[in-house]
Short mmCIF file of C-alpha atoms in Angstrom, two decimals:
data_model
loop_
_atom_site.label_atom_id
_atom_site.label_comp_id
_atom_site.label_asym_id
_atom_site.label_seq_id
_atom_site.Cartn_x
_atom_site.Cartn_y
_atom_site.Cartn_z
CA MET A 1 -63.80 -86.89 16.72
CA ASP A 2 -66.99 -85.73 17.88
CA GLY A 3 -68.66 -82.42 16.77
CA LEU A 4 -67.04 -80.50 19.87
CA SER A 5 -63.54 -80.94 18.98
CA VAL A 6 -64.64 -80.13 14.88
CA THR A 7 -65.89 -76.81 16.63
CA LEU A 8 -63.10 -76.03 18.62
CA ILE A 9 -60.70 -76.48 15.96
CA GLY A 10 -63.04 -74.34 13.83
CA VAL A 11 -62.82 -71.64 16.41
CA GLY A 12 -59.06 -71.50 16.57
CA ILE A 13 -58.71 -71.32 13.13
CA LEU A 14 -61.03 -68.35 12.70
CA PHE A 15 -59.13 -66.63 15.89
CA ILE A 16 -55.95 -67.03 13.85
CA LEU A 17 -57.42 -65.29 10.74
CA VAL A 18 -58.98 -62.60 12.89
CA LEU A 19 -55.53 -62.09 14.21
CA PHE A 20 -54.12 -62.04 11.47
CA ALA A 21 -56.54 -60.00 9.85
CA GLY A 22 -56.16 -56.99 12.85
CA ALA A 23 -52.53 -56.64 13.06
CA LYS A 24 -50.81 -54.65 10.80
CA MET A 25 -46.56 -53.97 10.43
CA VAL A 26 -45.89 -50.34 9.32
CA PRO A 27 -42.40 -50.01 7.59
CA GLN A 28 -40.02 -47.51 8.60
CA GLY A 29 -40.61 -44.13 6.60
CA PHE A 30 -43.89 -44.73 5.99
CA ASN A 31 -47.48 -43.41 7.85
CA PHE A 32 -50.63 -45.53 7.20
CA THR A 33 -54.18 -44.00 7.51
CA ILE A 34 -56.84 -45.89 8.88
CA GLU A 35 -60.19 -45.74 7.40
CA ARG A 36 -63.45 -46.96 9.40
CA PHE A 37 -66.51 -47.86 6.95
CA GLY A 38 -64.80 -45.05 4.40
CA LYS A 39 -63.98 -42.51 6.73
CA TYR A 40 -60.63 -41.55 8.13
CA THR A 41 -59.96 -42.28 11.88
CA ARG A 42 -56.41 -42.56 12.72
CA THR A 43 -52.89 -42.84 11.70
CA LEU A 44 -50.69 -45.78 12.04
CA GLU A 45 -46.97 -45.00 13.32
CA PRO A 46 -43.96 -47.36 11.76
CA GLY A 47 -44.35 -50.93 13.79
CA LEU A 48 -46.83 -53.38 14.60
CA SER A 49 -50.28 -52.01 15.19
CA LEU A 50 -53.68 -53.53 15.28
CA ILE A 51 -56.88 -52.88 13.72
CA VAL A 52 -60.39 -53.69 14.14
CA PRO A 53 -60.80 -56.67 11.61
CA PHE A 54 -63.23 -56.41 8.95
CA ILE A 55 -64.35 -53.26 9.77
CA ASP A 56 -61.07 -50.82 9.68
CA ARG A 57 -58.80 -50.88 6.88
CA ILE A 58 -55.93 -49.31 5.38
CA GLY A 59 -56.80 -46.45 3.41
CA GLN A 60 -53.34 -44.88 1.87
CA LYS A 61 -49.71 -45.88 2.45
CA MET A 62 -47.83 -42.43 2.78
CA ASN A 63 -44.08 -42.17 2.01
CA MET A 64 -42.54 -39.56 4.88
CA MET A 65 -39.19 -39.74 3.64
CA GLU A 66 -37.76 -36.81 1.49
CA GLN A 67 -38.62 -37.37 -2.09
CA VAL A 68 -36.96 -36.03 -5.42
CA LEU A 69 -39.63 -34.98 -8.25
CA ASP A 70 -38.02 -34.24 -11.61
CA VAL A 71 -39.14 -31.23 -13.29
CA PRO A 72 -39.00 -31.63 -17.40
CA HIS A 73 -38.44 -29.02 -19.64
CA GLN A 74 -40.75 -26.30 -20.39
CA GLU A 75 -40.14 -23.33 -22.63
CA VAL A 76 -40.19 -20.03 -21.05
CA ILE A 77 -40.38 -16.67 -22.50
CA THR A 78 -38.24 -13.79 -20.31
CA LYS A 79 -39.50 -10.07 -19.79
CA ASP A 80 -37.38 -9.22 -22.63
CA ASN A 81 -38.99 -11.59 -25.04
CA ALA A 82 -36.56 -13.93 -25.02
CA THR A 83 -37.52 -18.03 -25.29
CA VAL A 84 -35.65 -20.10 -23.25
CA THR A 85 -35.48 -23.99 -21.86
CA ALA A 86 -35.57 -24.69 -18.55
CA ASN A 87 -35.64 -27.82 -16.16
CA GLY A 88 -35.23 -28.38 -12.50
CA VAL A 89 -35.82 -30.73 -9.87
CA THR A 90 -38.09 -30.71 -6.55
CA PHE A 91 -37.44 -32.03 -2.86
CA TYR A 92 -40.03 -32.44 -0.67
CA GLN A 93 -41.28 -34.11 2.22
CA VAL A 94 -44.75 -35.18 3.39
CA THR A 95 -45.20 -34.21 7.13
CA ASP A 96 -48.88 -34.77 7.74
CA ALA A 97 -49.91 -38.23 6.52
CA PRO A 98 -53.76 -37.43 6.53
CA SER A 99 -53.45 -34.07 4.70
CA ALA A 100 -51.41 -35.30 1.97
CA ALA A 101 -53.93 -38.45 1.44
CA TYR A 102 -57.23 -36.69 1.66
CA GLU A 103 -56.38 -33.07 0.88
CA VAL A 104 -55.38 -33.51 -2.58
CA ALA A 105 -55.67 -36.09 -5.60
CA ARG A 106 -52.54 -37.37 -7.37
CA LEU A 107 -50.12 -35.54 -4.44
CA GLU A 108 -47.07 -35.88 -7.08
CA HIS A 109 -48.83 -34.46 -10.22
CA ALA A 110 -50.04 -31.40 -8.15
CA ILE A 111 -46.37 -30.57 -7.04
CA LEU A 112 -45.27 -30.94 -10.59
CA ASN A 113 -47.58 -28.83 -11.84
CA LEU A 114 -47.65 -26.40 -9.56
CA THR A 115 -43.76 -26.34 -9.71
CA MET A 116 -43.69 -25.97 -13.52
CA THR A 117 -46.51 -22.90 -13.37
CA ASN A 118 -44.34 -21.10 -10.51
CA ILE A 119 -41.20 -21.44 -13.09
CA ARG A 120 -43.04 -19.77 -15.94
CA THR A 121 -44.20 -16.98 -13.27
CA VAL A 122 -40.95 -16.14 -11.68
CA MET A 123 -38.88 -16.83 -14.83
CA GLY A 124 -41.01 -14.59 -16.90
CA SER A 125 -40.78 -11.95 -14.86
CA MET A 126 -36.78 -11.38 -15.36
CA ASP A 127 -34.64 -10.22 -18.10
CA LEU A 128 -32.55 -12.98 -19.77
CA ASP A 129 -29.27 -11.31 -18.50
CA GLU A 130 -30.96 -11.11 -15.04
CA LEU A 131 -32.11 -14.83 -15.72
CA LEU A 132 -28.53 -16.30 -16.33
CA SER A 133 -27.00 -14.75 -13.53
CA ASN A 134 -29.30 -15.11 -10.72
CA ARG A 135 -30.02 -19.11 -10.58
CA ASP A 136 -29.97 -18.36 -6.74
CA GLU A 137 -32.91 -16.02 -6.24
CA ILE A 138 -35.00 -18.24 -9.03
CA ASN A 139 -34.52 -21.00 -6.66
CA THR A 140 -35.57 -18.84 -3.57
CA ARG A 141 -38.39 -17.22 -4.58
CA LEU A 142 -39.63 -20.60 -6.30
CA LEU A 143 -38.98 -22.10 -2.93
CA ARG A 144 -41.20 -19.55 -0.96
CA VAL A 145 -44.00 -19.62 -3.38
CA VAL A 146 -44.16 -23.30 -3.89
CA ASP A 147 -44.09 -24.13 -0.43
CA GLU A 148 -46.87 -21.45 0.71
CA ALA A 149 -48.72 -23.18 -1.81
CA VAL A 150 -48.30 -26.75 -0.61
CA SER A 151 -48.56 -26.43 3.10
CA PRO A 152 -52.35 -27.17 3.32
CA TRP A 153 -51.39 -30.31 1.74
CA GLY A 154 -49.25 -31.53 4.64
CA VAL A 155 -46.06 -31.42 2.46
CA LYS A 156 -42.89 -29.21 3.13
CA ILE A 157 -40.83 -28.64 -0.17
CA SER A 158 -37.15 -28.18 1.14
CA ARG A 159 -35.43 -27.40 -1.99
CA ILE A 160 -36.49 -26.26 -5.74
CA GLU A 161 -33.32 -26.26 -8.22
CA ILE A 162 -33.11 -24.96 -11.88
CA LYS A 163 -30.96 -27.17 -13.25
CA ASP A 164 -30.71 -26.10 -16.72
CA ILE A 165 -31.66 -22.71 -18.82
CA ASP A 166 -30.63 -23.22 -22.12
CA PRO A 167 -30.92 -20.13 -24.60
CA PRO A 168 -32.00 -20.91 -28.45
CA LYS A 169 -28.41 -21.35 -30.44
CA ASP A 170 -28.85 -18.17 -32.53
CA LEU A 171 -29.25 -16.18 -28.98
CA ILE A 172 -26.14 -18.01 -27.62
CA GLU A 173 -23.79 -17.26 -30.55
CA ALA A 174 -25.11 -13.03 -30.34
CA MET A 175 -24.24 -13.74 -26.60
CA GLY A 176 -21.18 -14.81 -27.47
CA ARG A 177 -20.25 -12.26 -30.18
CA GLN A 178 -21.62 -9.51 -27.37
CA MET A 179 -19.24 -10.89 -25.02
CA LYS A 180 -16.03 -10.70 -27.18
CA ALA A 181 -16.82 -7.47 -28.00
CA GLU A 182 -17.06 -6.55 -24.30
CA ARG A 183 -13.97 -7.67 -23.61
CA GLU A 184 -12.26 -6.22 -26.43
CA LYS A 185 -13.96 -2.98 -25.32
CA ARG A 186 -12.44 -3.39 -21.96
CA ALA A 187 -8.74 -4.43 -23.43
CA THR A 188 -9.18 -0.86 -25.12
CA ILE A 189 -9.92 0.64 -22.39
CA LEU A 190 -7.02 -0.86 -19.94
CA GLU A 191 -4.67 0.00 -22.92
CA SER A 192 -5.90 3.69 -22.97
CA GLU A 193 -5.53 3.92 -19.31
CA GLY A 194 -1.95 2.20 -18.93
CA ALA A 195 -0.80 4.77 -21.89
CA ARG A 196 -2.44 7.71 -19.69
CA GLN A 197 -0.84 6.73 -16.48
CA ALA A 198 2.35 6.13 -18.23
CA ALA A 199 2.44 9.55 -19.69
CA ILE A 200 1.50 11.06 -16.41
CA LEU A 201 4.14 9.39 -14.85
CA THR A 202 6.74 10.07 -17.50
CA ALA A 203 5.19 14.08 -17.26
CA GLU A 204 5.81 13.71 -13.34
CA GLY A 205 9.32 12.22 -13.65
CA LEU A 206 10.52 14.80 -16.24
CA LYS A 207 9.11 17.53 -13.76
CA LEU A 208 10.76 16.02 -10.87
CA SER A 209 13.98 16.10 -12.55
CA GLN A 210 13.67 19.63 -13.79
CA VAL A 211 12.95 20.49 -10.18
CA LEU A 212 16.11 18.56 -9.30
CA GLU A 213 18.15 20.22 -11.54
CA ALA A 214 16.92 23.52 -10.92
CA GLU A 215 17.59 23.05 -7.21
CA GLY A 216 20.94 21.84 -8.11
CA ARG A 217 21.38 24.66 -9.98
CA ARG A 218 20.70 27.05 -7.11
CA GLU A 219 22.54 25.19 -4.91
CA ALA A 220 25.39 25.29 -7.22
CA ALA A 221 24.80 29.32 -7.60
CA PHE A 222 24.55 29.99 -3.96
CA ARG A 223 27.88 27.97 -3.15
CA ASP A 224 29.78 29.82 -6.13
CA ALA A 225 28.34 33.16 -4.45
CA GLU A 226 29.75 31.95 -1.19
CA ALA A 227 33.03 31.13 -3.04
CA ARG A 228 33.46 34.39 -4.61
CA GLU A 229 32.39 36.25 -1.50
CA ARG A 230 35.05 34.24 0.37
CA GLN A 231 37.62 35.19 -2.21
CA ALA A 232 36.28 38.58 -2.15
CA GLN A 233 36.77 38.71 1.59
CA ALA A 234 40.20 37.08 1.29
CA GLU A 235 41.24 39.82 -1.73
CA ALA A 236 39.86 42.47 0.86
CA GLN A 237 41.79 41.20 3.86
CA ALA A 238 44.98 40.83 1.67
CA THR A 239 44.56 44.54 0.63
CA THR A 240 44.02 45.86 4.00
CA MET A 241 47.39 44.00 5.08
CA VAL A 242 49.26 45.21 1.81
CA SER A 243 47.60 49.10 2.63
CA GLU A 244 48.47 48.85 6.44
CA ALA A 245 51.85 47.70 5.38
CA ILE A 246 52.48 50.58 2.61
CA ALA A 247 51.04 53.06 4.94
CA ALA A 248 53.78 51.97 7.45
CA GLY A 249 56.58 52.70 5.07
CA ASP A 250 57.02 48.86 4.34
CA VAL A 251 59.07 48.96 1.17
CA GLN A 252 58.54 45.39 0.56
CA ALA A 253 54.60 45.73 0.64
CA ILE A 254 55.25 48.13 -2.10
CA ASN A 255 57.03 45.66 -4.19
CA TYR A 256 54.64 42.52 -3.55
CA PHE A 257 51.69 44.68 -4.62
CA VAL A 258 53.48 45.84 -7.96
CA ALA A 259 54.60 42.48 -8.59
CA ASN A 260 51.15 40.92 -8.00
CA ASN A 261 49.98 43.19 -10.39
CA TYR A 262 52.59 42.56 -13.08
CA ILE A 263 52.44 38.59 -12.98
CA SER A 264 48.73 38.95 -13.36
CA ALA A 265 49.31 41.27 -16.36
CA LEU A 266 51.76 39.02 -17.49
CA GLU A 267 49.04 35.91 -17.20
CA SER A 268 46.76 38.12 -19.12
CA ILE A 269 48.78 38.57 -22.02
CA ALA A 270 50.13 34.81 -22.45
CA LYS A 271 46.31 33.61 -22.27
CA SER A 272 45.13 36.12 -24.66
CA PRO A 273 44.00 34.12 -28.07
CA ASN A 274 45.53 36.72 -30.44
CA GLN A 275 48.74 36.76 -28.79
CA LYS A 276 51.22 33.99 -30.49
CA VAL A 277 54.71 35.96 -29.32
CA LEU A 278 55.43 37.15 -26.18
CA MET A 279 59.20 38.82 -25.98
CA MET A 280 61.37 38.15 -23.64
CA PRO A 281 63.62 38.89 -21.42
CA LEU A 282 61.85 40.46 -18.32
CA GLU A 283 63.19 41.72 -15.06
CA ALA A 284 62.89 38.00 -13.30
CA ALA A 285 64.96 39.79 -10.58
CA SER A 286 62.39 42.28 -9.85
CA VAL A 287 60.03 39.57 -9.83
CA ILE A 288 61.91 37.49 -7.35
CA GLY A 289 62.67 40.29 -5.08
CA ALA A 290 58.65 41.17 -4.87
CA ILE A 291 58.15 37.37 -3.74
CA GLY A 292 60.65 37.96 -0.89
CA GLY A 293 58.79 41.11 -0.14
CA VAL A 294 55.60 38.94 0.34
CA ALA A 295 57.55 36.58 2.47
CA GLU A 296 58.30 39.08 4.81
CA ILE A 297 54.44 40.42 5.00
CA ALA A 298 53.58 36.77 5.83
CA ARG A 299 56.07 36.86 8.67
CA GLU A 300 54.52 40.17 9.97
CA ALA A 301 51.04 39.11 9.25
CA PHE A 302 51.41 35.77 11.15
CA GLY A 303 53.36 37.22 14.26
CA GLY A 304 56.96 36.60 13.13
CA GLU A 305 59.85 38.86 13.76
CA LYS A 306 59.57 42.11 12.88
CA PRO A 307 61.38 42.86 9.54
CA LYS A 308 64.67 44.88 9.85
CA SER A 309 64.54 48.03 7.88
CA SER A 310 65.54 47.04 4.34
CA SER A 311 67.33 48.84 1.97
CA LYS A 312 65.34 50.95 -1.00
CA GLY A 313 63.72 48.56 -3.08
CA ARG A 314 62.39 49.83 -6.52
CA PRO A 315 59.38 48.53 -8.13
CA PRO A 316 59.96 45.88 -11.02
CA SER A 317 60.38 47.74 -14.37
CA SER A 318 58.88 46.43 -17.81
CA GLY A 319 61.07 45.17 -20.19
CA ARG A 320 61.20 47.09 -23.36
#
C-alpha cells in the first residue's frame, strides 16, 4: 500500500469517529442540555441529534417524567404544643430542563428540604384536632406554597400528600378516653331525649284521650237531652190528647189516665228497696177496662171510627 491509500484510510476512520462523536441519541422522557465551552447553548429533545464534536458537549441529562420523592418522618409541634410525627410524599415534574439544571444545585435535595420545612410551618399553625381531621386542607396549603417556591426552577409540583400523622402513645390513650367519654355523653343525651320524647307523647296521648272522652260525654249528654226532650214531647202530646178526650166527655180517656197513674204507682211500690210484701188482690178488671180505653183513644187518634158512646165507666179503685 502506498502513502495515499494510508492517508485515505486514516481520513475515513477519522470521519467515522467525528460522526460518532457528533451524533447523540436522547431517550424518550429525557432532555439533554448542550454546553459549548462550558456555556449552555441549547436543549436536545428525544430522538437523534447532532452536535459539533469536541466543541459541544452534553451538560445535564434531565428526567422530564413525573417523579416521586419520599418525605421522611419528622417531628412537628402543633399550635396547642402537641408533638406529632409526620411523613409524606411529593410528586413533581421538570418542565424546563435548563432552569432545573442551572437554577438550583441538587434539585431533589432542594425540593425535599423545602417540602419538609413547609410541612412544619403548615402543621405547626394548626391545633391537634384540626390537624388530624383536615388532611385535605394541609395537602392543599402545602401544594400551593411549595409549587410557588419551585416554579423558578422549572419544576411543577403536582401533588403533596401527608401519609402518616403519629401522635405520642400517651396522647393516643388520652384521645381514646376522651372519645369514649364523648360517646357516653352522647348516649346519655340520646337516652334523656328519648325519655323526654316518650313522656311528651304519653302526655299528648292522655290529653287526647281525655279530650275524646269529654267529647264523648258531651255527645252522650246531648243525645240523652234530645231523647228526654222527645220523650217529654211524646208525653205532652199524649197528655194533650187525653185532655182533649176528657174535655170531649170521653169516659175511656179518663179511665186511661187513671189506669196509667195506677200502674205507675204499682211499679214504684214493687221497685222500692224497702218493700218486701205486696198485698193482693187488686182490682184487675178495672185495669183491663182502662186498657180498653187506651185502645179506643188510639183508634180516635189515628183516624179510626169514632167509638160509640159507652156506658158510664168508673175509675179503678184501689184494693183495701
